[in-house]
Amino acid sequence: MTAAERSHGWDPKTLQAAVLNHVTLGSGLRLAFRELGEGPPVLLLHGWPTSSFLWRGVMPAMARTHRVLAPDLPGFGGSDKPTDIRYDFTFFDAVLDAFLAAVGAEGKVGLVGHDLGGPIAVHWTLARQRTSRLALLNTLLYPEFSTSVRDLVTMLRTPTERNKATGSDGLARVMQLGVVDEATITEKVLAGVWEPFDSPDSRLALAKAGSELEPSGFAEIAAALPSLSIPVRVIYGEQDRLLPDVADTFSRLKRDLPSANVTSVPEAGHFLPEEQPEPVGRLLATFCAERAPRPGMADVPGPMSYEAR
């Protein structure tokens, strides 16, 4: 557990989800991860610039029926942050393979992706055919990037701008822009985001991880999405200032994949798991526990409602 995660006043289950474990992959790469619960495995993938810390309040509800695994992807959180590799889809596909093998998660797995974790989750799903069901939160999927995404990628590839974007002030601003109520992003939350990036090399790795997923991989995703035959659940905050075209993204997904169940949350922004962790956890827990439709059955869309209790 990091210093930022101590004495937060969390309930015991959330506190347990905050404990960082570590595993070394066959490649020698060391990954940090959080684990809670027993049962069928579900993998939670964070995005930029967060880590498994993002899921700490979501995991308890899901862990009642599942083994919930939330890794810090390479370049993030408590995991290794190499600067001499390319953070492309092939790399992340191999990392997920190795991580699941290292923690003994065999066979089919449920998969949840947020932000950058979304395309990583979908690409792995399409490449490996091991995903039992897929949930996506505020993410990007298609090669036609919005202006905000193109601007961020350019910034992360430009040394002077990169240093600003990955410094403490830059990361704080990203987190604050990603929520409706900036008071949600407390000093403790900021510390949890910032602590892993206290060296120039760690910030370089963060920049690389946020800018090296190749457009061709997004094109592969766009081409293959209509053929996806597993249950798909979408939950997104409508007031997303970091991915302002997120509603268009998921409208397009719904056209490509009519069986997808899409829920929008009016009073939430980009970092939905940070703003509404318990309701999101309940929705994901329900989705993961649902019985998959039998072959040949028409998918029945779920309710387009959201209750933040």
Backbone as numpy.savetxt, mean C-alpha at the origin, in Angstrom:
# Nx Ny Nz CAx CAy CAz Cx Cy Cz
10.10 -2.19 17.59 9.25 -1.01 17.59 10.14 0.24 17.59
9.82 1.22 16.76 10.61 2.44 16.73 10.25 3.32 17.91
11.11 4.31 18.17 10.84 5.23 19.28 9.51 5.95 19.08
9.19 6.24 17.81 7.95 6.96 17.52 6.71 6.14 17.82
6.87 4.82 17.93 5.72 3.95 18.11 5.49 3.57 19.56
6.33 4.03 20.46 6.18 3.70 21.87 5.20 4.68 22.53
4.40 4.18 23.44 3.53 5.02 24.27 2.57 5.86 23.46
1.96 5.28 22.44 0.98 6.02 21.64 -0.42 5.94 22.22
-0.60 5.16 23.27 -1.93 5.00 23.80 -2.80 4.10 22.95
-2.19 3.25 22.09 -2.97 2.35 21.26 -3.51 1.20 22.10
-4.59 0.57 21.62 -5.09 -0.63 22.26 -4.07 -1.75 22.06
-4.14 -2.82 22.87 -3.11 -3.87 22.82 -2.93 -4.48 21.44
-4.03 -4.70 20.69 -3.91 -5.30 19.37 -3.16 -4.38 18.42
-3.48 -3.07 18.46 -2.79 -2.13 17.59 -1.33 -2.02 17.99
-1.08 -2.05 19.29 0.30 -1.99 19.77 1.08 -3.21 19.29
0.44 -4.38 19.31 1.10 -5.58 18.81 1.40 -5.45 17.32
0.48 -4.84 16.58 0.69 -4.65 15.15 1.82 -3.68 14.87
2.19 -2.89 15.88 3.26 -1.91 15.70 4.65 -2.52 15.86
4.72 -3.77 16.33 6.02 -4.40 16.56 6.63 -4.81 15.23
7.87 -4.40 15.01 8.57 -4.74 13.77 9.34 -6.04 13.94
9.14 -6.96 13.00 9.94 -8.17 12.89 10.89 -7.98 11.71
11.86 -8.87 11.59 12.80 -8.79 10.47 13.05 -10.18 9.90
13.25 -10.22 8.60 13.59 -11.47 7.92 14.60 -11.15 6.83
15.55 -12.07 6.62 16.55 -11.90 5.56 16.19 -12.80 4.39
16.07 -12.21 3.22 15.71 -12.96 2.02 16.94 -13.69 1.47
16.71 -14.59 0.54 17.81 -15.34 -0.05 18.84 -14.46 -0.73
18.41 -13.31 -1.21 19.32 -12.37 -1.88 20.20 -11.62 -0.89
19.91 -11.78 0.40 20.63 -11.04 1.43 19.92 -9.78 1.87
18.86 -9.42 1.16 18.08 -8.23 1.51 17.32 -8.47 2.81
17.41 -7.53 3.73 16.73 -7.65 5.02 15.46 -6.80 5.00
14.34 -7.45 5.29 13.05 -6.75 5.29 12.47 -6.70 6.69
11.90 -5.56 7.02 11.10 -5.42 8.24 9.65 -5.70 7.89
8.90 -6.22 8.86 7.48 -6.46 8.60 6.71 -6.54 9.91
5.42 -6.33 9.82 4.51 -6.47 10.96 3.60 -7.66 10.68
3.24 -8.37 11.73 2.40 -9.55 11.57 1.41 -9.63 12.72
0.19 -10.00 12.38 -0.85 -10.11 13.40 -1.87 -11.15 12.95
-2.30 -12.01 13.86 -3.38 -12.95 13.57 -2.93 -14.27 12.99
-3.91 -15.16 12.85 -3.69 -16.48 12.27 -4.78 -16.75 11.25
-4.47 -17.63 10.29 -5.44 -17.98 9.27 -4.85 -17.80 7.89
-5.70 -17.70 6.87 -5.20 -17.48 5.51 -4.41 -16.18 5.45
-3.29 -16.16 4.71 -2.46 -14.96 4.69 -3.04 -13.84 3.83
-2.90 -12.62 4.33 -3.23 -11.41 3.58 -2.03 -10.48 3.67
-1.62 -9.97 2.53 -0.44 -9.12 2.44 -0.87 -7.67 2.21
-0.40 -6.75 3.06 -0.72 -5.32 2.94 0.51 -4.59 2.42
0.37 -3.90 1.29 1.49 -3.19 0.67 1.25 -1.69 0.74
2.17 -1.00 1.41 2.10 0.45 1.54 2.62 1.11 0.26
2.59 2.45 0.27 3.12 3.20 -0.86 4.18 4.20 -0.43
4.28 5.28 -1.19 5.31 6.31 -0.98 4.72 7.46 -0.18
5.39 7.95 0.84 6.69 7.58 1.40 6.54 6.80 2.70
5.49 6.02 2.82 5.14 5.41 4.10 5.83 4.05 4.27
5.25 3.21 5.10 5.79 1.89 5.40 4.66 1.07 6.00
4.98 -0.08 6.54 3.95 -0.88 7.21 3.33 -0.14 8.39
3.99 0.91 8.87 3.46 1.79 9.92 2.06 2.29 9.56
1.81 2.46 8.26 0.52 2.95 7.78 -0.63 2.03 8.18
-0.35 0.73 8.29 -1.40 -0.27 8.49 -1.65 -0.62 9.96
-0.96 0.03 10.88 -0.99 -0.40 12.29 -2.40 -0.40 12.87
-3.25 0.54 12.43 -4.62 0.60 12.95 -5.61 -0.20 12.13
-5.19 -0.67 10.96 -6.06 -1.46 10.08 -5.97 -2.95 10.40
-4.79 -3.37 10.84 -4.51 -4.80 11.00 -5.38 -5.52 12.03
-5.69 -4.91 13.19 -6.42 -5.67 14.21 -7.75 -6.26 13.75
-8.54 -5.50 13.01 -9.84 -6.02 12.54 -9.64 -7.19 11.58
-8.64 -7.09 10.72 -8.39 -8.14 9.75 -7.82 -9.39 10.41
-7.09 -9.19 11.51 -6.39 -10.30 12.16 -7.33 -11.23 12.92
-8.59 -10.87 13.03 -9.53 -11.77 13.71 -9.72 -13.07 12.93
-9.54 -12.99 11.61 -9.80 -14.17 10.77 -8.63 -14.52 9.85
-7.59 -13.67 9.82 -6.51 -13.88 8.86 -5.14 -13.64 9.49
-4.13 -14.21 8.88 -2.75 -13.87 9.20 -2.39 -12.66 8.35
-2.24 -11.53 8.98 -2.01 -10.27 8.27 -0.52 -9.95 8.29
0.05 -9.79 7.12 1.47 -9.51 6.95 1.64 -8.18 6.24
2.38 -7.28 6.86 2.60 -5.95 6.27 4.10 -5.68 6.22
4.74 -5.91 5.07 6.18 -5.66 4.98 6.48 -4.19 4.73
7.66 -3.78 5.17 8.24 -2.53 4.69 8.93 -2.88 3.38
8.46 -2.36 2.28 9.10 -2.66 1.01 10.53 -2.14 1.01
11.43 -2.75 0.23 12.80 -2.24 0.15 12.81 -0.76 -0.19
13.67 -0.01 0.48 13.72 1.43 0.27 12.86 2.21 1.25
12.11 1.49 2.10 11.17 2.14 3.01 11.31 1.58 4.42
10.83 2.35 5.39 10.69 1.87 6.76 11.96 1.28 7.33
11.81 0.13 7.98 12.94 -0.53 8.61 13.66 -1.52 7.73
13.29 -1.60 6.45 13.93 -2.52 5.52 15.21 -1.93 4.94
16.02 -2.80 4.34 17.23 -2.32 3.66 16.85 -1.34 2.57
17.77 -0.42 2.31 17.53 0.65 1.34 18.70 0.72 0.36
18.86 -0.29 -0.48 19.98 -0.28 -1.43 19.83 0.85 -2.44
20.95 1.42 -2.82 20.94 2.49 -3.82 21.52 2.04 -5.15
21.96 0.77 -5.22 22.62 0.28 -6.42 21.74 -0.69 -7.21
20.45 -0.67 -6.95 19.53 -1.52 -7.71 18.46 -0.64 -8.35
17.71 -1.24 -9.27 16.61 -0.51 -9.89 15.29 -1.00 -9.28
14.52 -0.07 -8.78 13.26 -0.40 -8.11 12.13 -0.50 -9.15
12.22 -1.54 -9.99 11.22 -1.70 -11.04 10.27 -2.84 -10.69
9.32 -3.11 -11.58 8.32 -4.14 -11.28 8.95 -5.52 -11.10
9.94 -5.84 -11.92 10.60 -7.14 -11.80 11.23 -7.31 -10.43
11.86 -6.25 -9.93 12.47 -6.29 -8.60 11.42 -6.55 -7.53
10.33 -5.79 -7.56 9.31 -5.95 -6.52 8.60 -7.30 -6.63
8.40 -7.81 -7.85 7.83 -9.15 -8.00 8.69 -10.18 -7.27
10.00 -10.10 -7.47 10.92 -11.05 -6.85 10.94 -10.88 -5.33
10.86 -9.64 -4.87 10.85 -9.39 -3.42 9.62 -10.02 -2.77
8.46 -9.86 -3.38 7.25 -10.46 -2.81 7.34 -11.98 -2.80
7.86 -12.56 -3.88 8.07 -14.02 -3.91 8.93 -14.46 -2.72
10.06 -13.78 -2.57 11.03 -14.18 -1.54 10.49 -13.93 -0.13
9.77 -12.83 0.05 9.22 -12.53 1.37 8.20 -13.58 1.78
7.28 -13.91 0.89 6.26 -14.90 1.22 6.89 -16.26 1.53
7.92 -16.62 0.78 8.62 -17.88 1.06 9.30 -17.83 2.42
9.91 -16.69 2.74 10.66 -16.57 3.99 9.76 -16.65 5.22
8.52 -16.17 5.10 7.61 -16.20 6.25 6.67 -17.41 6.21
6.88 -18.29 5.24 6.11 -19.52 5.18 4.68 -19.35 4.72
4.41 -18.31 3.93 3.07 -18.09 3.39 3.00 -18.76 2.02
2.40 -19.94 1.98 2.37 -20.72 0.75 1.00 -20.63 0.10
0.96 -20.96 -1.19 -0.30 -20.99 -1.90 -0.87 -19.61 -2.15
-2.19 -19.52 -2.13 -2.88 -18.27 -2.44 -2.79 -17.29 -1.27
-2.74 -16.00 -1.61 -2.73 -14.95 -0.59 -3.69 -13.85 -1.00
-4.29 -13.21 -0.01 -5.03 -11.98 -0.27 -4.05 -10.83 -0.37
-4.38 -9.82 -1.13 -3.45 -8.73 -1.37 -4.18 -7.39 -1.30
-3.58 -6.45 -0.57 -4.12 -5.09 -0.44 -3.01 -4.12 -0.79
-3.28 -3.15 -1.67 -2.27 -2.19 -2.06 -2.76 -0.76 -1.97
-1.93 0.12 -1.44 -2.22 1.54 -1.35 -1.13 2.32 -2.06
-1.51 3.37 -2.80 -0.53 4.24 -3.45 0.38 3.39 -4.34
1.68 3.51 -4.18 2.63 2.74 -4.99 2.47 1.24 -4.80
1.95 0.84 -3.63 1.70 -0.57 -3.39 0.61 -1.15 -4.28
-0.24 -0.28 -4.84 -1.30 -0.74 -5.73 -0.78 -1.37 -7.01
-0.01 -0.62 -7.82 0.52 -1.23 -9.04 1.46 -2.39 -8.76
2.21 -2.33 -7.66 3.08 -3.46 -7.31 2.22 -4.70 -7.05
1.12 -4.52 -6.32 0.22 -5.63 -6.02 -0.42 -6.19 -7.28
-0.88 -5.31 -8.16 -1.57 -5.77 -9.37 -0.58 -6.46 -10.31
0.61 -5.89 -10.47 1.60 -6.50 -11.37 1.96 -7.90 -10.89
2.18 -8.05 -9.57 2.51 -9.37 -9.02 1.34 -10.33 -9.20
0.14 -9.83 -8.99 -1.06 -10.65 -9.17 -1.14 -11.21 -10.58
-0.90 -10.35 -11.56 -0.99 -10.77 -12.96 0.16 -11.68 -13.35
1.33 -11.45 -12.75 2.51 -12.23 -13.12 2.55 -13.60 -12.46
2.02 -13.70 -11.24 2.20 -14.93 -10.46 0.94 -15.78 -10.31
-0.23 -15.18 -10.48 -1.49 -15.94 -10.36 -1.63 -16.63 -9.00
-1.17 -15.95 -7.95 -1.28 -16.51 -6.59 -2.25 -15.73 -5.71
-2.82 -14.67 -6.24 -3.67 -13.80 -5.43 -5.09 -14.34 -5.38
-5.62 -14.51 -4.18 -6.99 -15.02 -4.03 -8.02 -13.91 -4.17
-7.67 -12.71 -3.71 -8.54 -11.54 -3.83 -7.67 -10.30 -3.68
-8.13 -9.20 -4.26 -7.32 -8.00 -4.36 -8.12 -6.78 -3.92
-7.55 -5.99 -3.02 -8.17 -4.73 -2.60 -7.21 -3.59 -2.91
-7.76 -2.49 -3.39 -6.96 -1.33 -3.76 -7.50 -0.09 -3.08
-6.59 0.70 -2.50 -6.92 1.97 -1.88 -6.13 3.05 -2.62
-6.67 4.24 -2.72 -6.06 5.38 -3.41 -4.72 5.04 -4.06
-4.78 4.76 -5.36 -3.59 4.28 -6.05 -3.61 4.72 -7.50
-2.58 4.34 -8.23 -2.49 4.59 -9.66 -2.27 3.26 -10.35
-2.87 3.09 -11.54 -2.84 1.80 -12.23 -2.46 1.91 -13.70
-2.67 3.06 -14.29 -2.57 3.19 -15.74 -1.36 4.03 -16.14
-0.85 3.83 -17.38 0.38 4.53 -17.80 0.19 6.01 -18.08
-1.06 6.48 -18.15 -1.30 7.90 -18.38 -1.28 8.62 -17.04
-0.08 8.98 -16.59 0.07 9.58 -15.27 -0.51 10.99 -15.22
-1.03 11.35 -14.06 -1.51 12.71 -13.85 -0.33 13.67 -13.76
-0.62 14.95 -13.88 0.43 15.97 -13.77 1.14 15.88 -12.43
0.39 15.64 -11.37 1.01 15.58 -10.03 1.99 14.43 -9.93
1.67 13.28 -10.53 2.58 12.14 -10.49 3.81 12.41 -11.34
3.60 12.97 -12.53 4.76 13.29 -13.40 5.67 14.30 -12.72
5.09 15.28 -12.05 5.91 16.29 -11.36 6.71 15.66 -10.23
6.10 14.75 -9.48 6.82 14.10 -8.38 7.97 13.25 -8.91
7.73 12.49 -9.97 8.78 11.65 -10.54 9.94 12.51 -11.02
9.63 13.62 -11.69 10.69 14.53 -12.14 11.47 15.07 -10.96
10.77 15.45 -9.91 11.41 15.98 -8.71 12.35 14.94 -8.08
11.88 13.70 -8.00 12.67 12.65 -7.36 13.89 12.26 -8.19
13.88 12.60 -9.47 15.02 12.28 -10.33 15.98 13.45 -10.48
15.66 14.58 -9.86 16.51 15.78 -9.94 17.16 16.00 -8.59
18.50 15.89 -8.48 19.16 15.89 -7.17 18.75 17.01 -6.23
18.73 18.26 -6.70 18.41 19.35 -5.78 16.96 19.28 -5.31
16.06 18.97 -6.23 14.65 18.86 -5.86 14.40 17.61 -5.04
15.13 16.54 -5.35 14.99 15.29 -4.60 15.28 15.49 -3.12
16.33 16.25 -2.83 16.69 16.48 -1.43 15.59 17.21 -0.68
14.90 18.13 -1.36 13.79 18.83 -0.73 12.60 17.89 -0.49
12.30 17.09 -1.51 11.11 16.23 -1.44 11.24 15.14 -0.39
12.48 14.65 -0.18 12.68 13.54 0.75 13.19 13.98 2.11
13.36 15.28 2.30 13.75 15.81 3.61 12.56 15.82 4.55
12.80 16.14 5.80 11.72 16.09 6.81 10.57 17.03 6.47
10.89 18.23 6.00 9.81 19.18 5.65 9.02 18.69 4.45
9.72 18.14 3.46 9.05 17.64 2.27 8.12 16.48 2.57
8.59 15.54 3.38 7.76 14.39 3.73 6.58 14.80 4.60
6.81 15.77 5.49 5.72 16.26 6.33 4.63 16.87 5.46
5.05 17.62 4.44 4.06 18.26 3.57 3.27 17.22 2.78
3.94 16.18 2.31 3.24 15.11 1.60 2.17 14.49 2.50
2.54 14.19 3.73 1.59 13.56 4.64 0.41 14.49 4.94
0.69 15.78 5.11 -0.37 16.74 5.42 -1.30 16.94 4.23
-0.74 16.96 3.02 -1.58 17.08 1.83 -2.43 15.84 1.60
-2.02 14.73 2.20 -2.70 13.47 1.96 -3.89 13.19 2.85
-4.25 14.15 3.72 -5.40 13.96 4.60 -6.31 15.18 4.54
-7.54 15.01 4.94 -8.49 16.12 4.97 -8.21 17.03 6.16
-8.03 16.43 7.32 -7.73 17.18 8.54 -6.25 17.01 8.87
-5.47 18.06 8.67 -4.02 17.95 8.86 -3.65 17.63 10.30
-4.57 17.85 11.24 -4.30 17.49 12.63 -4.15 15.98 12.80
-4.64 15.22 11.82 -4.47 13.76 11.85 -3.00 13.38 11.84
-2.20 14.19 11.16 -0.77 13.90 11.02 -0.05 14.54 12.21
-0.03 13.82 13.31 0.59 14.31 14.54 2.11 14.22 14.45
2.77 14.79 15.44 4.23 14.69 15.49 4.68 13.23 15.58
3.91 12.42 16.27 4.26 11.00 16.38 4.14 10.30 15.04
3.10 10.64 14.28 2.96 10.06 12.94 4.10 10.51 12.05
4.42 11.80 12.10 5.52 12.32 11.28 6.84 11.64 11.64
7.05 11.41 12.94 8.27 10.73 13.35 8.31 9.31 12.80
7.16 8.64 12.79 7.11 7.29 12.24 7.43 7.25 10.76
7.08 8.32 10.04 7.38 8.41 8.61 8.83 8.82 8.39
9.31 9.79 9.16 10.60 10.40 8.91 11.78 9.59 9.43
11.65 8.94 10.57 12.78 8.26 11.21 13.59 7.35 10.29
12.95 6.60 9.38 13.75 5.69 8.54 14.65 6.40 7.52
14.48 7.71 7.34 15.20 8.40 6.27 16.12 9.48 6.83
16.96 9.07 7.77 17.83 10.03 8.45 19.23 10.10 7.87
19.43 9.54 6.67 20.74 9.61 6.02 20.56 9.90 4.54
21.58 10.47 3.89 21.47 10.76 2.45 21.18 9.51 1.62
21.82 8.39 1.94 21.59 7.17 1.16 20.16 6.67 1.32
19.61 6.76 2.52 18.23 6.30 2.73 17.25 7.17 1.95
17.55 8.47 1.86 16.66 9.36 1.11 16.83 9.14 -0.40
18.04 8.79 -0.84 18.23 8.45 -2.25 17.44 7.19 -2.60
17.50 6.19 -1.73 16.73 4.97 -1.97 15.24 5.26 -2.03
14.75 6.13 -1.15 13.34 6.52 -1.15 12.97 7.17 -2.48
13.85 8.03 -2.98 13.59 8.69 -4.26 13.56 7.68 -5.40
14.51 6.76 -5.40 14.55 5.74 -6.45 13.31 4.85 -6.40
12.93 4.46 -5.20 11.76 3.59 -5.05 10.48 4.27 -5.53
10.44 5.58 -5.44 9.25 6.31 -5.86 9.24 6.74 -7.31
10.30 6.42 -8.06 10.38 6.97 -9.42 10.83 5.97 -10.47
11.01 4.70 -10.12 11.60 3.77 -11.08 10.67 2.65 -11.55
9.40 2.67 -11.16 8.46 1.74 -11.77 8.25 2.16 -13.22
8.55 1.27 -14.16 8.60 1.66 -15.56 7.20 1.76 -16.19
6.99 2.75 -17.08 5.69 2.90 -17.75 5.24 1.64 -18.47
6.19 0.85 -18.99 5.80 -0.38 -19.69 5.08 -1.34 -18.75
5.47 -1.33 -17.47 4.79 -2.19 -16.50 3.35 -1.75 -16.28
3.13 -0.43 -16.25 1.76 0.09 -16.13 0.95 -0.27 -17.37
1.61 -0.25 -18.54 0.91 -0.64 -19.77 0.51 -2.11 -19.72
1.37 -2.95 -19.16 1.03 -4.37 -18.99 -0.19 -4.52 -18.08
-0.20 -3.74 -17.01 -1.34 -3.79 -16.09 -2.63 -3.39 -16.81
-2.57 -2.28 -17.54 -3.76 -1.79 -18.23 -4.29 -2.81 -19.23
-3.38 -3.48 -19.92 -3.79 -4.46 -20.92 -4.41 -5.71 -20.30
-3.92 -6.10 -19.13 -4.34 -7.37 -18.53 -5.48 -7.24 -17.53
-5.74 -6.04 -17.04 -6.78 -5.89 -16.00 -8.13 -6.48 -16.40
-8.61 -6.28 -17.63 -9.93 -6.81 -17.97 -10.04 -8.33 -17.85
-8.91 -9.02 -17.84 -8.93 -10.48 -17.76 -8.87 -10.99 -16.32
-8.75 -10.09 -15.36 -8.62 -10.50 -13.96 -9.92 -11.16 -13.50
-9.82 -12.33 -12.90 -11.02 -13.10 -12.56 -11.21 -13.32 -11.07
-10.43 -12.63 -10.23 -10.56 -12.76 -8.78 -11.43 -11.62 -8.23
-11.97 -11.76 -7.02 -12.71 -10.64 -6.42 -11.81 -9.42 -6.22
-12.33 -8.26 -6.58 -11.59 -7.00 -6.45 -12.44 -6.00 -5.67
-11.82 -5.38 -4.68 -12.49 -4.39 -3.82 -11.71 -3.10 -3.87
-12.40 -2.00 -4.06 -11.78 -0.67 -4.09 -12.39 0.18 -2.99
-11.54 0.84 -2.21 -11.98 1.80 -1.19 -11.09 3.02 -1.35
-11.67 4.18 -1.60 -10.80 5.34 -1.79 -11.40 6.61 -1.19
-10.50 7.48 -0.70 -10.89 8.79 -0.22 -11.06 9.74 -1.39
-12.19 10.43 -1.42 -12.50 11.31 -2.55 -11.63 12.56 -2.59
-11.21 13.05 -1.42 -10.49 14.32 -1.37 -8.97 14.08 -1.40
-8.53 13.47 -2.47 -7.12 13.10 -2.62 -6.39 14.20 -3.37
-5.57 14.95 -2.64 -4.81 16.04 -3.26 -3.48 15.56 -3.84
-3.08 14.34 -3.53 -1.84 13.79 -4.08 -2.09 13.05 -5.39
-3.22 12.35 -5.46 -3.65 11.70 -6.70 -5.04 12.24 -7.04
-5.11 13.47 -7.54 -6.41 14.11 -7.74 -7.29 13.44 -8.79
-6.71 12.56 -9.60 -7.50 11.86 -10.61 -7.91 10.46 -10.16
-7.85 10.21 -8.84 -8.11 8.85 -8.36 -9.52 8.37 -8.71
-10.50 9.27 -8.70 -11.87 8.86 -9.06 -11.92 8.40 -10.51
-11.19 9.11 -11.39 -11.13 8.70 -12.80 -10.44 7.35 -12.95
-9.39 7.14 -12.15 -8.68 5.85 -12.19 -9.62 4.71 -11.87
-10.41 4.87 -10.82 -11.27 3.77 -10.42 -12.53 3.67 -11.27
-12.94 4.77 -11.89 -14.03 4.68 -12.87 -13.58 3.86 -14.08
-12.34 4.09 -14.49 -11.79 3.31 -15.60 -11.64 1.84 -15.20
-11.18 1.60 -13.97 -11.08 0.22 -13.50 -12.45 -0.46 -13.52
-13.48 0.25 -13.12 -14.82 -0.31 -13.09 -15.29 -0.66 -14.51
-14.89 0.17 -15.49 -15.23 -0.16 -16.88 -14.46 -1.39 -17.35
-13.19 -1.45 -16.97 -12.36 -2.60 -17.37 -12.77 -3.88 -16.64
-13.26 -3.71 -15.42 -13.54 -4.85 -14.55 -14.89 -4.61 -13.86
-15.99 -4.81 -14.57 -17.31 -4.47 -14.02 -17.63 -5.15 -12.70
-17.01 -6.28 -12.40 -17.30 -6.98 -11.15 -16.66 -6.33 -9.93
-15.75 -5.38 -10.14 -15.09 -4.72 -9.01 -16.11 -3.97 -8.16
-15.96 -4.07 -6.86 -16.84 -3.40 -5.90 -16.12 -2.14 -5.43
-16.68 -0.98 -5.76 -16.01 0.30 -5.50 -16.77 1.11 -4.46
-16.07 1.54 -3.43 -16.63 2.40 -2.38 -15.80 3.67 -2.29
-16.44 4.82 -2.38 -15.75 6.09 -2.19 -16.10 6.65 -0.82
-15.12 7.32 -0.22 -15.28 7.89 1.11 -15.20 9.41 0.98
-16.32 10.12 1.10 -16.33 11.56 0.82 -15.40 12.38 1.70
-15.32 12.06 2.98 -14.57 12.90 3.91 -13.19 12.33 4.23
-12.52 11.83 3.22 -11.17 11.29 3.43 -10.31 11.64 2.23
-9.00 11.66 2.46 -8.06 11.98 1.41 -7.25 10.78 0.97
-5.97 11.02 0.67 -5.11 9.98 0.11 -4.76 8.90 1.12
-4.40 9.32 2.33 -3.94 8.35 3.34 -5.12 7.83 4.16
-6.02 7.16 3.48 -7.23 6.64 4.09 -6.95 5.74 5.30
-5.93 4.85 5.26 -5.67 4.03 6.44 -5.21 4.83 7.65
-4.69 6.02 7.43 -4.27 6.89 8.53 -5.46 7.65 9.09
-6.37 8.06 8.22 -7.52 8.87 8.63 -8.65 8.03 9.24
-8.90 6.87 8.65 -10.05 6.04 9.06 -9.60 4.59 9.23
-8.64 4.32 10.10 -8.07 2.96 10.16 -9.07 1.88 10.55
-9.90 2.13 11.56 -10.81 1.07 12.02 -11.90 0.77 11.00
-12.58 1.78 10.43 -13.57 1.47 9.39 -12.95 0.77 8.18
-11.76 1.22 7.77 -11.09 0.57 6.64 -10.76 -0.87 7.00
-10.29 -1.08 8.22 -9.99 -2.44 8.67 -11.22 -3.34 8.63
-12.37 -2.79 9.04 -13.60 -3.60 9.03 -14.02 -3.94 7.60
-13.93 -2.96 6.71 -14.30 -3.22 5.31 -13.39 -4.26 4.68
-12.10 -4.14 4.94 -11.15 -5.12 4.38 -11.34 -6.49 5.01
-11.62 -6.52 6.31 -11.86 -7.80 6.97 -13.07 -8.51 6.38
-14.14 -7.74 6.14 -15.34 -8.32 5.54 -15.04 -8.86 4.15
-14.31 -8.07 3.37 -13.97 -8.48 2.00 -13.13 -9.76 2.02
-12.14 -9.81 2.88 -11.25 -10.97 2.92 -11.96 -12.23 3.40
-13.01 -12.05 4.20 -13.74 -13.20 4.75 -14.86 -13.68 3.84
-15.20 -12.88 2.81 -16.28 -13.27 1.90 -15.90 -14.51 1.11
-16.89 -15.32 0.83 -16.66 -16.49 -0.02 -16.58 -16.03 -1.47
-15.57 -16.50 -2.18 -15.43 -16.13 -3.59 -16.61 -16.68 -4.38
-17.10 -15.93 -5.39 -18.21 -16.44 -6.20 -17.81 -17.70 -6.94
-18.76 -18.63 -7.08 -18.49 -19.85 -7.82 -18.33 -19.55 -9.29
-17.52 -20.32 -10.02 -17.37 -20.10 -11.46 -18.73 -20.11 -12.14
-18.94 -19.11 -12.98 -20.19 -19.02 -13.70 -21.23 -18.16 -13.02
-21.02 -17.87 -11.74 -21.96 -17.00 -11.03 -21.72 -15.55 -11.41
-22.77 -14.80 -11.59 -22.61 -13.37 -11.82 -22.20 -12.71 -10.52
-21.25 -11.80 -10.60 -20.84 -11.08 -9.40 -21.93 -10.10 -9.01
-22.25 -10.06 -7.77 -23.26 -9.12 -7.27 -22.53 -7.98 -6.59
-22.63 -6.75 -7.12 -21.91 -5.64 -6.52 -22.32 -5.44 -5.07
-21.36 -5.09 -4.23 -21.63 -4.80 -2.83 -22.17 -3.39 -2.68
-22.54 -3.03 -1.47 -23.12 -1.71 -1.22 -22.10 -0.60 -1.43
-22.56 0.50 -2.01 -21.70 1.65 -2.25 -21.79 2.60 -1.06
-21.58 2.10 0.12 -21.72 2.92 1.31 -20.52 2.77 2.21
-20.36 3.72 3.09 -19.22 3.72 4.00 -19.68 4.30 5.31
-19.45 3.56 6.37 -19.86 4.04 7.70 -18.64 4.14 8.58
-18.27 5.35 8.96 -17.09 5.58 9.80 -17.52 5.65 11.25
-17.61 4.49 11.89 -18.03 4.45 13.29 -16.83 4.56 14.20
